[in-house]
């Protein structure tokens, strides 16, 4: 079997990986183990891939506007250094922890691998509630975090990008802080930057565009048309907004949207440009006057063909998977479905397009931005969109083909594809020393 190196003896790590322990990390490893067993993956390589190669944990202070000093936890984890530099988002969230960041870094490895990007997975986080920070506080926090992780990131080593609670402004502060320390501008140190600093204007819509490119392909698998298809979206941040806009442009109808404030529902379709304008002024969706307010938890039960979780992890689980009415779940968020939730959806015949494929548009356009930042040569938006569409379509079709060949679901096929490339690369590079 190609995934097995000859003459290897498996010596398991002697202590359990308590450092990274968390529900999300355990789920990520359990999912990996399931697929690794199916693939008959070399046991030593499997052992190596269960834990991250490098983890960075820091506590650091930042000054609040009222003069008080607050100390927070910061993380940056690199899962695999075999494929090239590492790449992954940075999240500001009140419950983020080392295990969560590690699980997400692992996911990033498979994601980058399956779309053919020359990266290993990484992820970072700061345990803080971003909505409680003023702009000045966020800037001070970001600059201090960047200074803490300064030796851990870099355009050739590890490249952060926006994720939950961070955006292009945060990336601009990271780029500036890093550049101040090295003494010259380094646009390649982060992606998702403002256009004026070498970002691409497609980056902000990239995850949504990628999801939308896959929508007709997924609907075709369940014999449904795109035009008029009803979509419910959980989360109206960077991913939720961009996917709402992109699927509307394809002729689908967004009938329900939710965010932290609650949800809204309109069976004949929400006016998405109007909702964008509303949230630009009023932040939250729940008071949008041109739709009915609903409880945020009810979003999964509204009548629709497609559900796009685009908020946080583990929102589809044993307790609600049976209530989901959609025929297709297009995972915009990272790890939105627990393994038990996934089993229930599968049993019910719901087609799940897994996160590592569905939301790969974000890291793909990040890769384009990074390349352009290294070369100081910039593409047109049209070129960027076309290359994104090609990569997403190719990945989808190969995973669909693999799923049919192996008689497995799309998530398993995507994981097999992602893991196998990394495993082969590890075996080819061999062991140092
Ligand atoms: P964001 O901070 O811009 O937006 C998050 C949205 O989710 C907000 O509208 C927030 O109110 C809402 N939300 C939070 N908790 C919720 C809950 N319990 N119920 C309903 N809504 C809730 O974050 P984002 O960048 O859009 O990221 C969303 C998800 O997509 C995350 O899982 C992230 O890891 C993933 N992701 C992001 C990108 C990217 O480019 N930003 C790329 C790939 C994947």
mmCIF file of N, CA and C and ligand atoms in Angstrom, residues 89 91-92 104 108 111 123 130 161-167 203-204 206-208 233-242 258-262 283-285 296-297 299 309-313 315 331-336 355 359-363 366, ligand 1:
data_model
loop_
_atom_site.group_PDB
_atom_site.id
_atom_site.type_symbol
_atom_site.label_atom_id
_atom_site.label_comp_id
_atom_site.label_asym_id
_atom_site.label_seq_id
_atom_site.Cartn_x
_atom_site.Cartn_y
_atom_site.Cartn_z
ATOM 1 N N UNK A 89 -5.760 30.895 9.774
ATOM 2 C CA UNK A 89 -6.376 32.101 10.305
ATOM 3 C C UNK A 89 -5.965 32.408 11.737
ATOM 4 N N UNK A 91 -7.966 33.840 15.150
ATOM 5 C CA UNK A 91 -9.294 34.186 15.680
ATOM 6 C C UNK A 91 -9.207 34.861 17.033
ATOM 7 N N UNK A 92 -10.080 35.836 17.225
ATOM 8 C CA UNK A 92 -10.278 36.448 18.533
ATOM 9 C C UNK A 92 -11.636 35.946 19.012
ATOM 10 N N UNK A 104 -8.093 23.100 14.495
ATOM 11 C CA UNK A 104 -8.291 23.917 13.298
ATOM 12 C C UNK A 104 -7.034 23.914 12.420
ATOM 13 N N UNK A 108 -6.637 22.674 8.574
ATOM 14 C CA UNK A 108 -6.010 23.508 7.539
ATOM 15 C C UNK A 108 -5.011 22.692 6.722
ATOM 16 N N UNK A 111 -6.991 20.742 4.264
ATOM 17 C CA UNK A 111 -7.614 21.676 3.309
ATOM 18 C C UNK A 111 -6.601 22.147 2.259
ATOM 19 N N UNK A 123 -2.926 27.685 12.810
ATOM 20 C CA UNK A 123 -4.048 28.484 13.305
ATOM 21 C C UNK A 123 -3.573 29.247 14.526
ATOM 22 N N UNK A 130 -13.990 39.988 21.023
ATOM 23 C CA UNK A 130 -13.633 41.135 20.190
ATOM 24 C C UNK A 130 -14.702 42.215 20.180
ATOM 25 N N UNK A 161 -4.004 34.868 8.636
ATOM 26 C CA UNK A 161 -5.074 35.461 7.805
ATOM 27 C C UNK A 161 -6.276 35.715 8.721
ATOM 28 N N UNK A 162 -7.290 36.429 8.241
ATOM 29 C CA UNK A 162 -8.460 36.679 9.100
ATOM 30 C C UNK A 162 -9.250 35.409 9.392
ATOM 31 N N UNK A 163 -9.877 35.388 10.537
ATOM 32 C CA UNK A 163 -10.805 34.312 10.916
ATOM 33 C C UNK A 163 -11.820 34.963 11.846
ATOM 34 N N UNK A 164 -12.517 34.167 12.637
ATOM 35 C CA UNK A 164 -13.512 34.700 13.567
ATOM 36 C C UNK A 164 -12.975 35.901 14.345
ATOM 37 N N UNK A 165 -13.679 37.012 14.289
ATOM 38 C CA UNK A 165 -13.339 38.158 15.127
ATOM 39 C C UNK A 165 -12.137 38.982 14.668
ATOM 40 N N UNK A 166 -11.517 38.606 13.553
ATOM 41 C CA UNK A 166 -10.414 39.424 13.012
ATOM 42 C C UNK A 166 -10.744 39.770 11.561
ATOM 43 N N UNK A 167 -10.101 40.805 11.035
ATOM 44 C CA UNK A 167 -10.449 41.245 9.676
ATOM 45 C C UNK A 167 -9.238 41.881 9.003
ATOM 46 N N UNK A 203 -10.369 38.845 -1.746
ATOM 47 C CA UNK A 203 -10.164 38.044 -0.540
ATOM 48 C C UNK A 203 -11.397 38.043 0.367
ATOM 49 N N UNK A 204 -11.992 39.237 0.533
ATOM 50 C CA UNK A 204 -13.112 39.325 1.458
ATOM 51 C C UNK A 204 -14.308 38.492 1.017
ATOM 52 N N UNK A 206 -13.871 35.824 -0.959
ATOM 53 C CA UNK A 206 -13.341 34.580 -1.514
ATOM 54 C C UNK A 206 -13.981 33.317 -0.931
ATOM 55 N N UNK A 207 -14.198 33.280 0.385
ATOM 56 C CA UNK A 207 -14.752 32.056 0.972
ATOM 57 C C UNK A 207 -16.181 31.865 0.462
ATOM 58 N N UNK A 208 -16.930 32.969 0.407
ATOM 59 C CA UNK A 208 -18.299 32.905 -0.103
ATOM 60 C C UNK A 208 -18.336 32.546 -1.573
ATOM 61 N N UNK A 233 -28.586 30.635 6.129
ATOM 62 C CA UNK A 233 -27.174 30.882 6.480
ATOM 63 C C UNK A 233 -27.039 31.235 7.958
ATOM 64 N N UNK A 234 -26.231 30.463 8.679
ATOM 65 C CA UNK A 234 -25.954 30.804 10.078
ATOM 66 C C UNK A 234 -24.662 31.602 10.143
ATOM 67 N N UNK A 235 -24.742 32.828 10.653
ATOM 68 C CA UNK A 235 -23.564 33.701 10.717
ATOM 69 C C UNK A 235 -23.642 34.727 9.606
ATOM 70 N N UNK A 236 -23.435 35.997 9.968
ATOM 71 C CA UNK A 236 -23.443 37.033 8.936
ATOM 72 C C UNK A 236 -22.199 37.901 9.115
ATOM 73 N N UNK A 237 -21.053 37.200 9.155
ATOM 74 C CA UNK A 237 -19.755 37.889 9.221
ATOM 75 C C UNK A 237 -19.119 37.821 7.842
ATOM 76 N N UNK A 238 -17.794 37.705 7.828
ATOM 77 C CA UNK A 238 -17.079 37.692 6.541
ATOM 78 C C UNK A 238 -17.591 36.576 5.629
ATOM 79 N N UNK A 239 -17.729 35.371 6.160
ATOM 80 C CA UNK A 239 -18.141 34.241 5.333
ATOM 81 C C UNK A 239 -19.641 34.312 5.025
ATOM 82 N N UNK A 240 -20.444 34.546 6.057
ATOM 83 C CA UNK A 240 -21.902 34.588 5.868
ATOM 84 C C UNK A 240 -22.320 35.655 4.861
ATOM 85 N N UNK A 241 -21.743 36.839 4.994
ATOM 86 C CA UNK A 241 -22.103 37.929 4.076
ATOM 87 C C UNK A 241 -21.690 37.598 2.656
ATOM 88 N N UNK A 242 -20.470 37.078 2.523
ATOM 89 C CA UNK A 242 -19.984 36.846 1.159
ATOM 90 C C UNK A 242 -20.731 35.699 0.498
ATOM 91 N N UNK A 258 -28.881 34.163 10.370
ATOM 92 C CA UNK A 258 -28.802 34.436 11.810
ATOM 93 C C UNK A 258 -27.410 34.923 12.171
ATOM 94 N N UNK A 259 -27.321 35.577 13.309
ATOM 95 C CA UNK A 259 -26.022 35.917 13.895
ATOM 96 C C UNK A 259 -26.170 35.814 15.399
ATOM 97 N N UNK A 260 -25.238 36.362 16.150
ATOM 98 C CA UNK A 260 -25.298 36.236 17.606
ATOM 99 C C UNK A 260 -26.558 36.842 18.205
ATOM 100 N N UNK A 261 -27.202 37.758 17.476
ATOM 101 C CA UNK A 261 -28.381 38.455 18.007
ATOM 102 C C UNK A 261 -29.666 37.648 17.837
ATOM 103 N N UNK A 262 -29.654 36.623 16.959
ATOM 104 C CA UNK A 262 -30.865 35.877 16.643
ATOM 105 C C UNK A 262 -30.970 35.721 15.137
ATOM 106 N N UNK A 283 -25.331 46.761 12.805
ATOM 107 C CA UNK A 283 -24.558 45.579 13.205
ATOM 108 C C UNK A 283 -25.361 44.276 13.119
ATOM 109 N N UNK A 284 -26.433 44.159 13.913
ATOM 110 C CA UNK A 284 -27.100 42.858 14.065
ATOM 111 C C UNK A 284 -28.236 42.662 13.050
ATOM 112 N N UNK A 285 -28.496 41.391 12.728
ATOM 113 C CA UNK A 285 -29.539 41.111 11.728
ATOM 114 C C UNK A 285 -30.939 41.083 12.328
ATOM 115 N N UNK A 296 -32.593 32.286 16.919
ATOM 116 C CA UNK A 296 -31.398 31.836 16.192
ATOM 117 C C UNK A 296 -31.348 30.322 16.058
ATOM 118 N N UNK A 297 -31.763 29.597 17.107
ATOM 119 C CA UNK A 297 -31.713 28.131 17.094
ATOM 120 C C UNK A 297 -32.661 27.526 16.070
ATOM 121 N N UNK A 299 -33.057 28.436 13.046
ATOM 122 C CA UNK A 299 -32.565 28.597 11.673
ATOM 123 C C UNK A 299 -32.427 27.254 10.950
ATOM 124 N N UNK A 309 -23.816 26.565 7.438
ATOM 125 C CA UNK A 309 -23.313 27.050 8.737
ATOM 126 C C UNK A 309 -22.077 27.904 8.452
ATOM 127 N N UNK A 310 -22.094 29.165 8.860
ATOM 128 C CA UNK A 310 -20.966 30.073 8.564
ATOM 129 C C UNK A 310 -20.640 30.899 9.805
ATOM 130 N N UNK A 311 -20.738 30.253 10.981
ATOM 131 C CA UNK A 311 -20.490 30.998 12.221
ATOM 132 C C UNK A 311 -19.381 30.330 13.028
ATOM 133 N N UNK A 312 -19.748 29.383 13.870
ATOM 134 C CA UNK A 312 -18.768 28.780 14.774
ATOM 135 C C UNK A 312 -18.811 27.256 14.660
ATOM 136 N N UNK A 313 -17.940 26.595 15.405
ATOM 137 C CA UNK A 313 -17.820 25.150 15.319
ATOM 138 C C UNK A 313 -18.907 24.421 16.107
ATOM 139 N N UNK A 315 -21.916 23.285 15.751
ATOM 140 C CA UNK A 315 -23.299 23.754 15.890
ATOM 141 C C UNK A 315 -24.305 22.717 15.387
ATOM 142 N N UNK A 331 -20.642 23.428 4.258
ATOM 143 C CA UNK A 331 -20.005 23.900 5.488
ATOM 144 C C UNK A 331 -19.089 25.105 5.240
ATOM 145 N N UNK A 332 -19.577 26.276 5.578
ATOM 146 C CA UNK A 332 -18.788 27.502 5.451
ATOM 147 C C UNK A 332 -17.871 27.678 6.649
ATOM 148 N N UNK A 333 -18.374 27.378 7.835
ATOM 149 C CA UNK A 333 -17.567 27.473 9.058
ATOM 150 C C UNK A 333 -16.590 26.306 9.115
ATOM 151 N N UNK A 334 -15.604 26.392 9.978
ATOM 152 C CA UNK A 334 -14.702 25.271 10.220
ATOM 153 C C UNK A 334 -15.282 24.384 11.312
ATOM 154 N N UNK A 335 -15.273 23.092 11.066
ATOM 155 C CA UNK A 335 -15.764 22.081 12.017
ATOM 156 C C UNK A 335 -17.170 22.390 12.550
ATOM 157 N N UNK A 336 -18.132 22.742 11.716
ATOM 158 C CA UNK A 336 -19.460 23.065 12.252
ATOM 159 C C UNK A 336 -20.260 21.825 12.666
ATOM 160 N N UNK A 355 -16.263 21.131 5.305
ATOM 161 C CA UNK A 355 -15.520 22.387 5.445
ATOM 162 C C UNK A 355 -14.200 22.423 4.701
ATOM 163 N N UNK A 359 -15.054 25.479 2.249
ATOM 164 C CA UNK A 359 -14.605 26.844 2.540
ATOM 165 C C UNK A 359 -13.144 27.094 2.138
ATOM 166 N N UNK A 360 -12.628 26.211 1.258
ATOM 167 C CA UNK A 360 -11.219 26.349 0.852
ATOM 168 C C UNK A 360 -10.967 27.572 -0.037
ATOM 169 N N UNK A 361 -12.024 28.233 -0.476
ATOM 170 C CA UNK A 361 -11.844 29.441 -1.300
ATOM 171 C C UNK A 361 -11.050 30.518 -0.572
ATOM 172 N N UNK A 362 -11.235 30.615 0.746
ATOM 173 C CA UNK A 362 -10.546 31.645 1.524
ATOM 174 C C UNK A 362 -9.038 31.459 1.471
ATOM 175 N N UNK A 363 -8.573 30.243 1.768
ATOM 176 C CA UNK A 363 -7.116 30.035 1.796
ATOM 177 C C UNK A 363 -6.552 30.031 0.374
ATOM 178 N N UNK A 366 -6.047 33.535 -0.435
ATOM 179 C CA UNK A 366 -4.920 33.945 0.416
ATOM 180 C C UNK A 366 -3.600 33.541 -0.231
HETATM 181 P P1 LIG B 1 -16.806 36.630 11.617
HETATM 182 O O1 LIG B 1 -16.334 36.948 12.964
HETATM 183 O O2 LIG B 1 -16.582 37.607 10.521
HETATM 184 O O3 LIG B 1 -18.379 36.307 11.657
HETATM 185 C C1 LIG B 1 -18.964 35.359 12.508
HETATM 186 C C2 LIG B 1 -20.471 35.508 12.446
HETATM 187 O O4 LIG B 1 -21.060 34.429 13.157
HETATM 188 C C3 LIG B 1 -21.005 36.798 13.073
HETATM 189 O O5 LIG B 1 -22.110 37.242 12.309
HETATM 190 C C4 LIG B 1 -21.484 36.340 14.464
HETATM 191 O O6 LIG B 1 -22.489 37.158 15.000
HETATM 192 C C5 LIG B 1 -22.006 34.967 14.104
HETATM 193 N N1 LIG B 1 -22.110 34.028 15.219
HETATM 194 C C6 LIG B 1 -21.200 33.764 16.169
HETATM 195 N N2 LIG B 1 -21.680 32.814 16.992
HETATM 196 C C7 LIG B 1 -22.906 32.482 16.530
HETATM 197 C C8 LIG B 1 -23.902 31.565 16.946
HETATM 198 N N3 LIG B 1 -23.718 30.793 17.998
HETATM 199 N N4 LIG B 1 -25.037 31.488 16.211
HETATM 200 C C9 LIG B 1 -25.232 32.263 15.128
HETATM 201 N N5 LIG B 1 -24.329 33.147 14.688
HETATM 202 C C10 LIG B 1 -23.183 33.246 15.385
HETATM 203 O O7 LIG B 1 -16.149 35.207 11.252
HETATM 204 P P2 LIG B 1 -15.894 34.605 9.812
HETATM 205 O O8 LIG B 1 -14.534 35.000 9.374
HETATM 206 O O9 LIG B 1 -17.066 34.842 8.940
HETATM 207 O O10 LIG B 1 -15.782 33.061 10.181
HETATM 208 C C11 LIG B 1 -16.926 32.253 10.345
HETATM 209 C C12 LIG B 1 -16.499 30.790 10.252
HETATM 210 O O11 LIG B 1 -15.923 30.542 8.969
HETATM 211 C C13 LIG B 1 -15.462 30.345 11.268
HETATM 212 O O12 LIG B 1 -15.677 28.995 11.586
HETATM 213 C C14 LIG B 1 -14.161 30.477 10.494
HETATM 214 O O13 LIG B 1 -13.153 29.637 11.027
HETATM 215 C C15 LIG B 1 -14.617 30.013 9.127
HETATM 216 N N6 LIG B 1 -13.806 30.452 8.000
HETATM 217 C C16 LIG B 1 -13.501 31.770 7.822
HETATM 218 C C17 LIG B 1 -12.773 32.162 6.709
HETATM 219 C C18 LIG B 1 -12.454 33.608 6.442
HETATM 220 O O14 LIG B 1 -11.859 33.881 5.409
HETATM 221 N N7 LIG B 1 -12.833 34.546 7.283
HETATM 222 C C19 LIG B 1 -12.346 31.206 5.779
HETATM 223 C C20 LIG B 1 -12.696 29.871 5.979
HETATM 224 C C21 LIG B 1 -13.431 29.505 7.085
#
